[in-house]
Amino acid sequence: MRKRIKLTVAYDGTNYCGWQIQPNGLTVEEVLNKKISALTGEDIKVIGASRTDSGVHALGNVAVFDTESSIPPQRFAYALNQKLPEDIVITDSREVPADWHPRYQDNISKIYEYHIHNGPVPDPMKRCYAAFVSFPLDIEKMRMGANYLIGEHDFVSFCNIRTNTEDTVRTIEDIQILTREERTEEDSSPDGREIVIRIRGNGFLYNMVRIIAGTLIRVGRGFYEPEKVEQILQMRKRTEAGVTAPPQGLVLVKILYGESEK
C-alpha cells in the first residue's frame, strides 16, 4: 500500500552544495534520494520544505516521499541513519496524508538562527558554523534595528536581486539577538562571544536572513543607525541594505506547521 512519509532532517551543510539537486556538486537532496531508493528498492524523489544554500546547516528541515515499502513509518529514521553519512541525520519519520506537502500548508512558520563569532581572532572550531566579526558590535543597537523588521513588510530590499519571486511581502513574527560570553581557561579575560540572531517568520526570500544579518552587523559596527533599517524597508532597493552575510553562520532550526514552538 502506497504511503507518504515525512522526514525531519538535520545536516551539517559544510560539504554540500545546498539542498536542491544541481549539476555542479553533491547536495543533501541527492544523497537522500539515493539512500532511500537503495533502502526501498524504488526510484525515490523527496520533496523538501526549504532549499537551503551551499554551506548552510539545518536542525529541522522537512521532506516527504512516497513509498510502497513495508517498513513502518517510524522505523525509516532508524533504517536510513544506518545508511546516511554522518553529516546527515533523520531525527523523525512518520506517515502523513497522501496530499500533505511540506511547502504548501496553512500557518507555516520557519525559525532560522544566524551565528556570529565576535572576538579579536577567529576560532578555528567555529569556522564552519559561525561568521567571524573582529570589530566590536553594539548589541543594543542591533536589537533596536531588528525591531523595525517585526511585522508584515515588503522585504524586497533584503532579497537577492536574482530571485524570481514577484510577491516579496513576508511577516517576521519575532526576532531576537542573543549573546553568550566565552572565556579562556587561563584567566577571566574575554576571548570572544557568540551572537545569535534568531528569526521566526511565515516565509523567507532568497538570502533574506543572511542579508538581514549583514545589515544588523553594520548597525552593530556603527555604520548604520538603528533607524536606517526602517529606511531600508521603505526604500525597497537591495543596494540600500548590508552585504549578504556568509552562509556558514546560518541554521534552519525548525519548521512549524500550525503548532507552537517547543
PDB file of C-alpha atoms in Angstrom:
ATOM      1  CA  MET A   1       0.000   0.000   0.000  1.00  0.00           C
ATOM      2  CA  ARG A   2       1.402   3.375  -1.026  1.00  0.00           C
ATOM      3  CA  LYS A   3       2.040   5.859   1.785  1.00  0.00           C
ATOM      4  CA  ARG A   4       3.663   9.271   2.213  1.00  0.00           C
ATOM      5  CA  ILE A   5       6.477   9.566   4.741  1.00  0.00           C
ATOM      6  CA  LYS A   6       7.518  12.830   6.359  1.00  0.00           C
ATOM      7  CA  LEU A   7      11.155  13.141   7.433  1.00  0.00           C
ATOM      8  CA  THR A   8      12.714  15.713   9.738  1.00  0.00           C
ATOM      9  CA  VAL A   9      16.273  16.145   8.527  1.00  0.00           C
ATOM     10  CA  ALA A  10      19.312  17.608  10.291  1.00  0.00           C
ATOM     11  CA  TYR A  11      22.558  18.163   8.453  1.00  0.00           C
ATOM     12  CA  ASP A  12      25.918  19.877   8.505  1.00  0.00           C
ATOM     13  CA  GLY A  13      25.908  21.705   5.183  1.00  0.00           C
ATOM     14  CA  THR A  14      29.680  22.252   5.002  1.00  0.00           C
ATOM     15  CA  ASN A  15      30.348  19.590   2.386  1.00  0.00           C
ATOM     16  CA  TYR A  16      27.187  20.096   0.317  1.00  0.00           C
ATOM     17  CA  CYS A  17      26.180  22.475  -2.461  1.00  0.00           C
ATOM     18  CA  GLY A  18      22.912  23.163  -0.665  1.00  0.00           C
ATOM     19  CA  TRP A  19      19.707  21.136  -0.531  1.00  0.00           C
ATOM     20  CA  GLN A  20      18.439  21.100  -4.107  1.00  0.00           C
ATOM     21  CA  ILE A  21      19.937  18.803  -6.763  1.00  0.00           C
ATOM     22  CA  GLN A  22      22.230  20.641  -9.158  1.00  0.00           C
ATOM     23  CA  PRO A  23      24.885  19.665 -11.704  1.00  0.00           C
ATOM     24  CA  ASN A  24      27.919  21.278 -10.063  1.00  0.00           C
ATOM     25  CA  GLY A  25      28.192  19.330  -6.812  1.00  0.00           C
ATOM     26  CA  LEU A  26      26.742  16.975  -4.226  1.00  0.00           C
ATOM     27  CA  THR A  27      23.551  18.089  -2.433  1.00  0.00           C
ATOM     28  CA  VAL A  28      21.543  16.851   0.553  1.00  0.00           C
ATOM     29  CA  GLU A  29      18.545  16.054  -1.648  1.00  0.00           C
ATOM     30  CA  GLU A  30      20.686  13.887  -3.931  1.00  0.00           C
ATOM     31  CA  VAL A  31      22.053  11.887  -1.005  1.00  0.00           C
ATOM     32  CA  LEU A  32      18.572  11.323   0.435  1.00  0.00           C
ATOM     33  CA  ASN A  33      17.198  10.187  -2.923  1.00  0.00           C
ATOM     34  CA  LYS A  34      19.993   7.652  -3.366  1.00  0.00           C
ATOM     35  CA  LYS A  35      19.869   6.259   0.165  1.00  0.00           C
ATOM     36  CA  ILE A  36      16.068   5.991   0.348  1.00  0.00           C
ATOM     37  CA  SER A  37      15.972   4.385  -3.110  1.00  0.00           C
ATOM     38  CA  ALA A  38      18.600   1.839  -2.014  1.00  0.00           C
ATOM     39  CA  LEU A  39      16.626   1.095   1.152  1.00  0.00           C
ATOM     40  CA  THR A  40      13.222   0.633  -0.509  1.00  0.00           C
ATOM     41  CA  GLY A  41      14.238  -0.636  -3.955  1.00  0.00           C
ATOM     42  CA  GLU A  42      12.163   2.153  -5.528  1.00  0.00           C
ATOM     43  CA  ASP A  43      13.030   5.274  -7.509  1.00  0.00           C
ATOM     44  CA  ILE A  44      12.529   7.853  -4.771  1.00  0.00           C
ATOM     45  CA  LYS A  45      12.454  11.640  -5.231  1.00  0.00           C
ATOM     46  CA  VAL A  46      11.994  13.567  -1.996  1.00  0.00           C
ATOM     47  CA  ILE A  47      10.149  16.896  -1.813  1.00  0.00           C
ATOM     48  CA  GLY A  48      11.836  19.348   0.542  1.00  0.00           C
ATOM     49  CA  ALA A  49      10.360  22.197   2.561  1.00  0.00           C
ATOM     50  CA  SER A  50      13.318  24.574   2.358  1.00  0.00           C
ATOM     51  CA  ARG A  51      16.044  24.774  -0.294  1.00  0.00           C
ATOM     52  CA  THR A  52      18.988  25.804   1.848  1.00  0.00           C
ATOM     53  CA  ASP A  53      22.081  27.199   0.100  1.00  0.00           C
ATOM     54  CA  SER A  54      25.589  25.794  -0.127  1.00  0.00           C
ATOM     55  CA  GLY A  55      27.248  25.685   3.299  1.00  0.00           C
ATOM     56  CA  VAL A  56      24.015  26.359   5.223  1.00  0.00           C
ATOM     57  CA  HIS A  57      23.070  23.959   8.024  1.00  0.00           C
ATOM     58  CA  ALA A  58      19.776  22.575   9.338  1.00  0.00           C
ATOM     59  CA  LEU A  59      18.459  21.032  12.514  1.00  0.00           C
ATOM     60  CA  GLY A  60      14.875  20.672  11.314  1.00  0.00           C
ATOM     61  CA  ASN A  61      14.370  20.736   7.574  1.00  0.00           C
ATOM     62  CA  VAL A  62      11.418  18.657   6.359  1.00  0.00           C
ATOM     63  CA  ALA A  63      10.988  16.365   3.360  1.00  0.00           C
ATOM     64  CA  VAL A  64       8.403  13.848   2.154  1.00  0.00           C
ATOM     65  CA  PHE A  65       8.474  10.888  -0.201  1.00  0.00           C
ATOM     66  CA  ASP A  66       6.003   8.255  -1.397  1.00  0.00           C
ATOM     67  CA  THR A  67       6.704   4.567  -0.996  1.00  0.00           C
ATOM     68  CA  GLU A  68       5.100   1.128  -1.069  1.00  0.00           C
ATOM     69  CA  SER A  69       7.744  -0.247   1.296  1.00  0.00           C
ATOM     70  CA  SER A  70       6.570  -2.384   4.209  1.00  0.00           C
ATOM     71  CA  ILE A  71       8.939  -0.580   6.592  1.00  0.00           C
ATOM     72  CA  PRO A  72       6.876   1.037   9.388  1.00  0.00           C
ATOM     73  CA  PRO A  73       6.894   4.846   9.048  1.00  0.00           C
ATOM     74  CA  GLN A  74       8.548   5.401  12.432  1.00  0.00           C
ATOM     75  CA  ARG A  75      11.347   2.966  11.530  1.00  0.00           C
ATOM     76  CA  PHE A  76      12.515   4.864   8.464  1.00  0.00           C
ATOM     77  CA  ALA A  77      14.559   7.217  10.650  1.00  0.00           C
ATOM     78  CA  TYR A  78      16.497   4.350  12.196  1.00  0.00           C
ATOM     79  CA  ALA A  79      16.906   2.461   8.926  1.00  0.00           C
ATOM     80  CA  LEU A  80      18.106   5.488   6.972  1.00  0.00           C
ATOM     81  CA  ASN A  81      20.537   6.623   9.647  1.00  0.00           C
ATOM     82  CA  GLN A  82      22.377   3.318   9.168  1.00  0.00           C
ATOM     83  CA  LYS A  83      22.978   4.255   5.517  1.00  0.00           C
ATOM     84  CA  LEU A  84      23.400   8.029   5.557  1.00  0.00           C
ATOM     85  CA  PRO A  85      26.758   9.795   6.005  1.00  0.00           C
ATOM     86  CA  GLU A  86      27.496  11.137   9.470  1.00  0.00           C
ATOM     87  CA  ASP A  87      26.680  14.714   8.488  1.00  0.00           C
ATOM     88  CA  ILE A  88      23.046  13.925   7.616  1.00  0.00           C
ATOM     89  CA  VAL A  89      20.665  12.552  10.265  1.00  0.00           C
ATOM     90  CA  ILE A  90      16.937  11.794  10.188  1.00  0.00           C
ATOM     91  CA  THR A  91      15.604  12.913  13.562  1.00  0.00           C
ATOM     92  CA  ASP A  92      11.995  11.830  12.990  1.00  0.00           C
ATOM     93  CA  SER A  93       9.914   9.886  10.464  1.00  0.00           C
ATOM     94  CA  ARG A  94       6.151   9.468  10.341  1.00  0.00           C
ATOM     95  CA  GLU A  95       3.271   8.916   7.939  1.00  0.00           C
ATOM     96  CA  VAL A  96       1.254  11.897   6.711  1.00  0.00           C
ATOM     97  CA  PRO A  97      -1.792  12.154   4.408  1.00  0.00           C
ATOM     98  CA  ALA A  98      -1.123  11.386   0.741  1.00  0.00           C
ATOM     99  CA  ASP A  99      -1.677  15.020  -0.281  1.00  0.00           C
ATOM    100  CA  TRP A 100       0.414  16.572   2.501  1.00  0.00           C
ATOM    101  CA  HIS A 101       3.060  18.922   1.039  1.00  0.00           C
ATOM    102  CA  PRO A 102       5.890  20.385   3.156  1.00  0.00           C
ATOM    103  CA  ARG A 103       5.772  23.807   1.436  1.00  0.00           C
ATOM    104  CA  TYR A 104       2.030  24.306   0.931  1.00  0.00           C
ATOM    105  CA  GLN A 105       0.338  24.214   4.305  1.00  0.00           C
ATOM    106  CA  ASP A 106      -1.582  26.779   6.323  1.00  0.00           C
ATOM    107  CA  ASN A 107       0.163  28.518   9.226  1.00  0.00           C
ATOM    108  CA  ILE A 108       3.741  27.573   8.399  1.00  0.00           C
ATOM    109  CA  SER A 109       6.462  29.264  10.438  1.00  0.00           C
ATOM    110  CA  LYS A 110      10.195  28.832   9.936  1.00  0.00           C
ATOM    111  CA  ILE A 111      12.827  29.523  12.561  1.00  0.00           C
ATOM    112  CA  TYR A 112      16.345  30.421  11.479  1.00  0.00           C
ATOM    113  CA  GLU A 113      19.406  31.330  13.504  1.00  0.00           C
ATOM    114  CA  TYR A 114      22.410  33.266  12.288  1.00  0.00           C
ATOM    115  CA  HIS A 115      25.543  32.662  14.385  1.00  0.00           C
ATOM    116  CA  ILE A 116      28.358  35.188  14.737  1.00  0.00           C
ATOM    117  CA  HIS A 117      31.704  34.696  16.498  1.00  0.00           C
ATOM    118  CA  ASN A 118      32.623  38.176  17.716  1.00  0.00           C
ATOM    119  CA  GLY A 119      36.158  38.339  19.058  1.00  0.00           C
ATOM    120  CA  PRO A 120      39.708  39.524  18.390  1.00  0.00           C
ATOM    121  CA  VAL A 121      40.748  36.444  16.388  1.00  0.00           C
ATOM    122  CA  PRO A 122      38.896  33.671  14.536  1.00  0.00           C
ATOM    123  CA  ASP A 123      38.080  30.447  16.335  1.00  0.00           C
ATOM    124  CA  PRO A 124      39.079  27.528  14.081  1.00  0.00           C
ATOM    125  CA  MET A 125      36.464  25.325  15.766  1.00  0.00           C
ATOM    126  CA  LYS A 126      33.725  27.691  14.608  1.00  0.00           C
ATOM    127  CA  ARG A 127      34.952  28.428  11.093  1.00  0.00           C
ATOM    128  CA  CYS A 128      32.228  26.237   9.519  1.00  0.00           C
ATOM    129  CA  TYR A 129      29.416  27.238  11.881  1.00  0.00           C
ATOM    130  CA  ALA A 130      29.639  30.970  12.514  1.00  0.00           C
ATOM    131  CA  ALA A 131      30.611  34.156  10.721  1.00  0.00           C
ATOM    132  CA  PHE A 132      33.658  35.854  12.206  1.00  0.00           C
ATOM    133  CA  VAL A 133      33.457  39.570  13.087  1.00  0.00           C
ATOM    134  CA  SER A 134      36.526  41.073  14.771  1.00  0.00           C
ATOM    135  CA  PHE A 135      35.120  44.569  15.342  1.00  0.00           C
ATOM    136  CA  PRO A 136      33.070  45.271  18.499  1.00  0.00           C
ATOM    137  CA  LEU A 137      29.317  45.022  17.975  1.00  0.00           C
ATOM    138  CA  ASP A 138      26.754  47.106  19.871  1.00  0.00           C
ATOM    139  CA  ILE A 139      24.128  44.513  20.738  1.00  0.00           C
ATOM    140  CA  GLU A 140      21.543  47.008  21.986  1.00  0.00           C
ATOM    141  CA  LYS A 141      21.669  48.956  18.731  1.00  0.00           C
ATOM    142  CA  MET A 142      21.337  45.718  16.781  1.00  0.00           C
ATOM    143  CA  ARG A 143      18.226  44.878  18.809  1.00  0.00           C
ATOM    144  CA  MET A 144      16.785  48.308  18.160  1.00  0.00           C
ATOM    145  CA  GLY A 145      17.369  47.920  14.439  1.00  0.00           C
ATOM    146  CA  ALA A 146      15.899  44.416  14.426  1.00  0.00           C
ATOM    147  CA  ASN A 147      12.630  45.657  15.954  1.00  0.00           C
ATOM    148  CA  TYR A 148      11.833  47.545  12.747  1.00  0.00           C
ATOM    149  CA  LEU A 149      11.709  44.223  10.896  1.00  0.00           C
ATOM    150  CA  ILE A 150       8.958  42.676  13.010  1.00  0.00           C
ATOM    151  CA  GLY A 151       5.571  42.522  11.313  1.00  0.00           C
ATOM    152  CA  GLU A 152       4.397  42.331   7.716  1.00  0.00           C
ATOM    153  CA  HIS A 153       6.622  44.219   5.281  1.00  0.00           C
ATOM    154  CA  ASP A 154       7.798  44.196   1.701  1.00  0.00           C
ATOM    155  CA  PHE A 155      11.294  42.727   2.135  1.00  0.00           C
ATOM    156  CA  VAL A 156      12.482  43.342  -1.416  1.00  0.00           C
ATOM    157  CA  SER A 157      15.451  45.320  -0.008  1.00  0.00           C
ATOM    158  CA  PHE A 158      16.505  42.167   1.852  1.00  0.00           C
ATOM    159  CA  CYS A 159      16.254  39.837  -1.125  1.00  0.00           C
ATOM    160  CA  ASN A 160      18.878  38.693  -3.621  1.00  0.00           C
ATOM    161  CA  ILE A 161      18.287  40.547  -6.876  1.00  0.00           C
ATOM    162  CA  ARG A 162      18.344  37.243  -8.790  1.00  0.00           C
ATOM    163  CA  THR A 163      15.170  35.969  -7.163  1.00  0.00           C
ATOM    164  CA  ASN A 164      12.233  35.171  -9.407  1.00  0.00           C
ATOM    165  CA  THR A 165       9.659  35.803  -6.682  1.00  0.00           C
ATOM    166  CA  GLU A 166       7.134  38.511  -7.559  1.00  0.00           C
ATOM    167  CA  ASP A 167       5.489  38.657  -4.106  1.00  0.00           C
ATOM    168  CA  THR A 168       8.154  39.931  -1.700  1.00  0.00           C
ATOM    169  CA  VAL A 169       5.826  40.598   1.253  1.00  0.00           C
ATOM    170  CA  ARG A 170       6.604  38.453   4.284  1.00  0.00           C
ATOM    171  CA  THR A 171       5.849  38.513   8.016  1.00  0.00           C
ATOM    172  CA  ILE A 172       8.532  38.305  10.678  1.00  0.00           C
ATOM    173  CA  GLU A 173       6.798  37.156  13.835  1.00  0.00           C
ATOM    174  CA  ASP A 174       9.745  37.512  16.180  1.00  0.00           C
ATOM    175  CA  ILE A 175      13.419  38.408  16.061  1.00  0.00           C
ATOM    176  CA  GLN A 176      15.837  38.134  18.963  1.00  0.00           C
ATOM    177  CA  ILE A 177      19.536  38.828  19.308  1.00  0.00           C
ATOM    178  CA  LEU A 178      21.081  36.605  21.948  1.00  0.00           C
ATOM    179  CA  THR A 179      24.611  36.551  23.327  1.00  0.00           C
ATOM    180  CA  ARG A 180      26.808  34.086  25.166  1.00  0.00           C
ATOM    181  CA  GLU A 181      30.152  35.181  26.584  1.00  0.00           C
ATOM    182  CA  GLU A 182      33.133  32.860  26.262  1.00  0.00           C
ATOM    183  CA  ARG A 183      36.309  32.970  28.382  1.00  0.00           C
ATOM    184  CA  THR A 184      39.686  31.275  28.331  1.00  0.00           C
ATOM    185  CA  GLU A 185      40.639  28.619  30.854  1.00  0.00           C
ATOM    186  CA  GLU A 186      43.774  30.515  31.937  1.00  0.00           C
ATOM    187  CA  ASP A 187      42.115  33.721  33.055  1.00  0.00           C
ATOM    188  CA  SER A 188      38.863  35.647  33.015  1.00  0.00           C
ATOM    189  CA  SER A 189      39.662  37.924  30.069  1.00  0.00           C
ATOM    190  CA  PRO A 190      37.068  37.888  27.291  1.00  0.00           C
ATOM    191  CA  ASP A 191      38.050  35.592  24.425  1.00  0.00           C
ATOM    192  CA  GLY A 192      35.070  36.474  22.282  1.00  0.00           C
ATOM    193  CA  ARG A 193      31.362  35.891  22.363  1.00  0.00           C
ATOM    194  CA  GLU A 194      28.735  34.130  20.355  1.00  0.00           C
ATOM    195  CA  ILE A 195      25.939  36.296  18.994  1.00  0.00           C
ATOM    196  CA  VAL A 196      22.831  34.612  17.622  1.00  0.00           C
ATOM    197  CA  ILE A 197      20.207  36.361  15.509  1.00  0.00           C
ATOM    198  CA  ARG A 198      17.086  34.204  15.877  1.00  0.00           C
ATOM    199  CA  ILE A 199      14.259  34.911  13.418  1.00  0.00           C
ATOM    200  CA  ARG A 200      10.809  33.378  13.140  1.00  0.00           C
ATOM    201  CA  GLY A 201       8.618  34.163  10.144  1.00  0.00           C
ATOM    202  CA  ASN A 202       5.984  32.832   7.777  1.00  0.00           C
ATOM    203  CA  GLY A 203       8.461  32.610   4.914  1.00  0.00           C
ATOM    204  CA  PHE A 204      11.793  33.959   3.727  1.00  0.00           C
ATOM    205  CA  LEU A 205      13.036  35.250   0.396  1.00  0.00           C
ATOM    206  CA  TYR A 206      16.265  34.105  -1.251  1.00  0.00           C
ATOM    207  CA  ASN A 207      19.191  35.129   1.020  1.00  0.00           C
ATOM    208  CA  MET A 208      16.796  37.187   3.185  1.00  0.00           C
ATOM    209  CA  VAL A 209      18.091  36.031   6.580  1.00  0.00           C
ATOM    210  CA  ARG A 210      21.722  36.445   5.519  1.00  0.00           C
ATOM    211  CA  ILE A 211      21.055  39.969   4.218  1.00  0.00           C
ATOM    212  CA  ILE A 212      19.245  40.849   7.464  1.00  0.00           C
ATOM    213  CA  ALA A 213      22.260  39.531   9.377  1.00  0.00           C
ATOM    214  CA  GLY A 214      24.664  41.549   7.229  1.00  0.00           C
ATOM    215  CA  THR A 215      22.580  44.671   7.768  1.00  0.00           C
ATOM    216  CA  LEU A 216      22.358  44.222  11.540  1.00  0.00           C
ATOM    217  CA  ILE A 217      26.118  43.652  11.706  1.00  0.00           C
ATOM    218  CA  ARG A 218      26.556  47.063  10.065  1.00  0.00           C
ATOM    219  CA  VAL A 219      24.234  48.540  12.694  1.00  0.00           C
ATOM    220  CA  GLY A 220      26.298  46.873  15.418  1.00  0.00           C
ATOM    221  CA  ARG A 221      29.519  48.284  13.991  1.00  0.00           C
ATOM    222  CA  GLY A 222      28.085  51.796  13.864  1.00  0.00           C
ATOM    223  CA  PHE A 223      27.929  52.184  10.085  1.00  0.00           C
ATOM    224  CA  TYR A 224      24.124  52.399  10.260  1.00  0.00           C
ATOM    225  CA  GLU A 225      21.968  53.889  12.974  1.00  0.00           C
ATOM    226  CA  PRO A 226      19.121  51.550  14.044  1.00  0.00           C
ATOM    227  CA  GLU A 227      16.584  53.794  12.257  1.00  0.00           C
ATOM    228  CA  LYS A 228      18.358  53.037   8.975  1.00  0.00           C
ATOM    229  CA  VAL A 229      16.730  49.586   8.996  1.00  0.00           C
ATOM    230  CA  GLU A 230      13.278  51.165   8.716  1.00  0.00           C
ATOM    231  CA  GLN A 231      14.518  53.383   5.877  1.00  0.00           C
ATOM    232  CA  ILE A 232      15.912  50.354   4.038  1.00  0.00           C
ATOM    233  CA  LEU A 233      12.492  48.701   4.174  1.00  0.00           C
ATOM    234  CA  GLN A 234      10.794  51.830   2.859  1.00  0.00           C
ATOM    235  CA  MET A 235      13.271  52.437   0.012  1.00  0.00           C
ATOM    236  CA  ARG A 236      12.727  48.962  -1.469  1.00  0.00           C
ATOM    237  CA  LYS A 237      16.208  48.748  -3.002  1.00  0.00           C
ATOM    238  CA  ARG A 238      18.630  45.864  -2.423  1.00  0.00           C
ATOM    239  CA  THR A 239      21.575  48.263  -2.669  1.00  0.00           C
ATOM    240  CA  GLU A 240      20.448  50.076   0.488  1.00  0.00           C
ATOM    241  CA  ALA A 241      20.853  47.041   2.768  1.00  0.00           C
ATOM    242  CA  GLY A 242      24.043  45.463   4.067  1.00  0.00           C
ATOM    243  CA  VAL A 243      26.073  42.742   2.411  1.00  0.00           C
ATOM    244  CA  THR A 244      24.914  39.128   2.333  1.00  0.00           C
ATOM    245  CA  ALA A 245      26.490  37.504   5.400  1.00  0.00           C
ATOM    246  CA  PRO A 246      28.478  34.262   4.847  1.00  0.00           C
ATOM    247  CA  PRO A 247      26.457  31.028   4.582  1.00  0.00           C
ATOM    248  CA  GLN A 248      28.166  29.031   7.330  1.00  0.00           C
ATOM    249  CA  GLY A 249      26.539  31.118  10.073  1.00  0.00           C
ATOM    250  CA  LEU A 250      23.005  30.161   9.016  1.00  0.00           C
ATOM    251  CA  VAL A 251      20.979  27.306  10.517  1.00  0.00           C
ATOM    252  CA  LEU A 252      17.403  26.302   9.697  1.00  0.00           C
ATOM    253  CA  VAL A 253      16.336  25.395  13.226  1.00  0.00           C
ATOM    254  CA  LYS A 254      12.735  24.301  12.845  1.00  0.00           C
ATOM    255  CA  ILE A 255       9.653  24.379  10.629  1.00  0.00           C
ATOM    256  CA  LEU A 256       6.341  24.664  12.469  1.00  0.00           C
ATOM    257  CA  TYR A 257       3.085  23.589  10.881  1.00  0.00           C
ATOM    258  CA  GLY A 258       0.464  25.359  12.936  1.00  0.00           C
ATOM    259  CA  GLU A 259       1.923  24.163  16.235  1.00  0.00           C
ATOM    260  CA  SER A 260       3.548  26.324  18.882  1.00  0.00           C
ATOM    261  CA  GLU A 261       7.310  26.311  19.345  1.00  0.00           C
ATOM    262  CA  LYS A 262       8.546  23.816  21.906  1.00  0.00           C
TER     263      LYS A 262
END
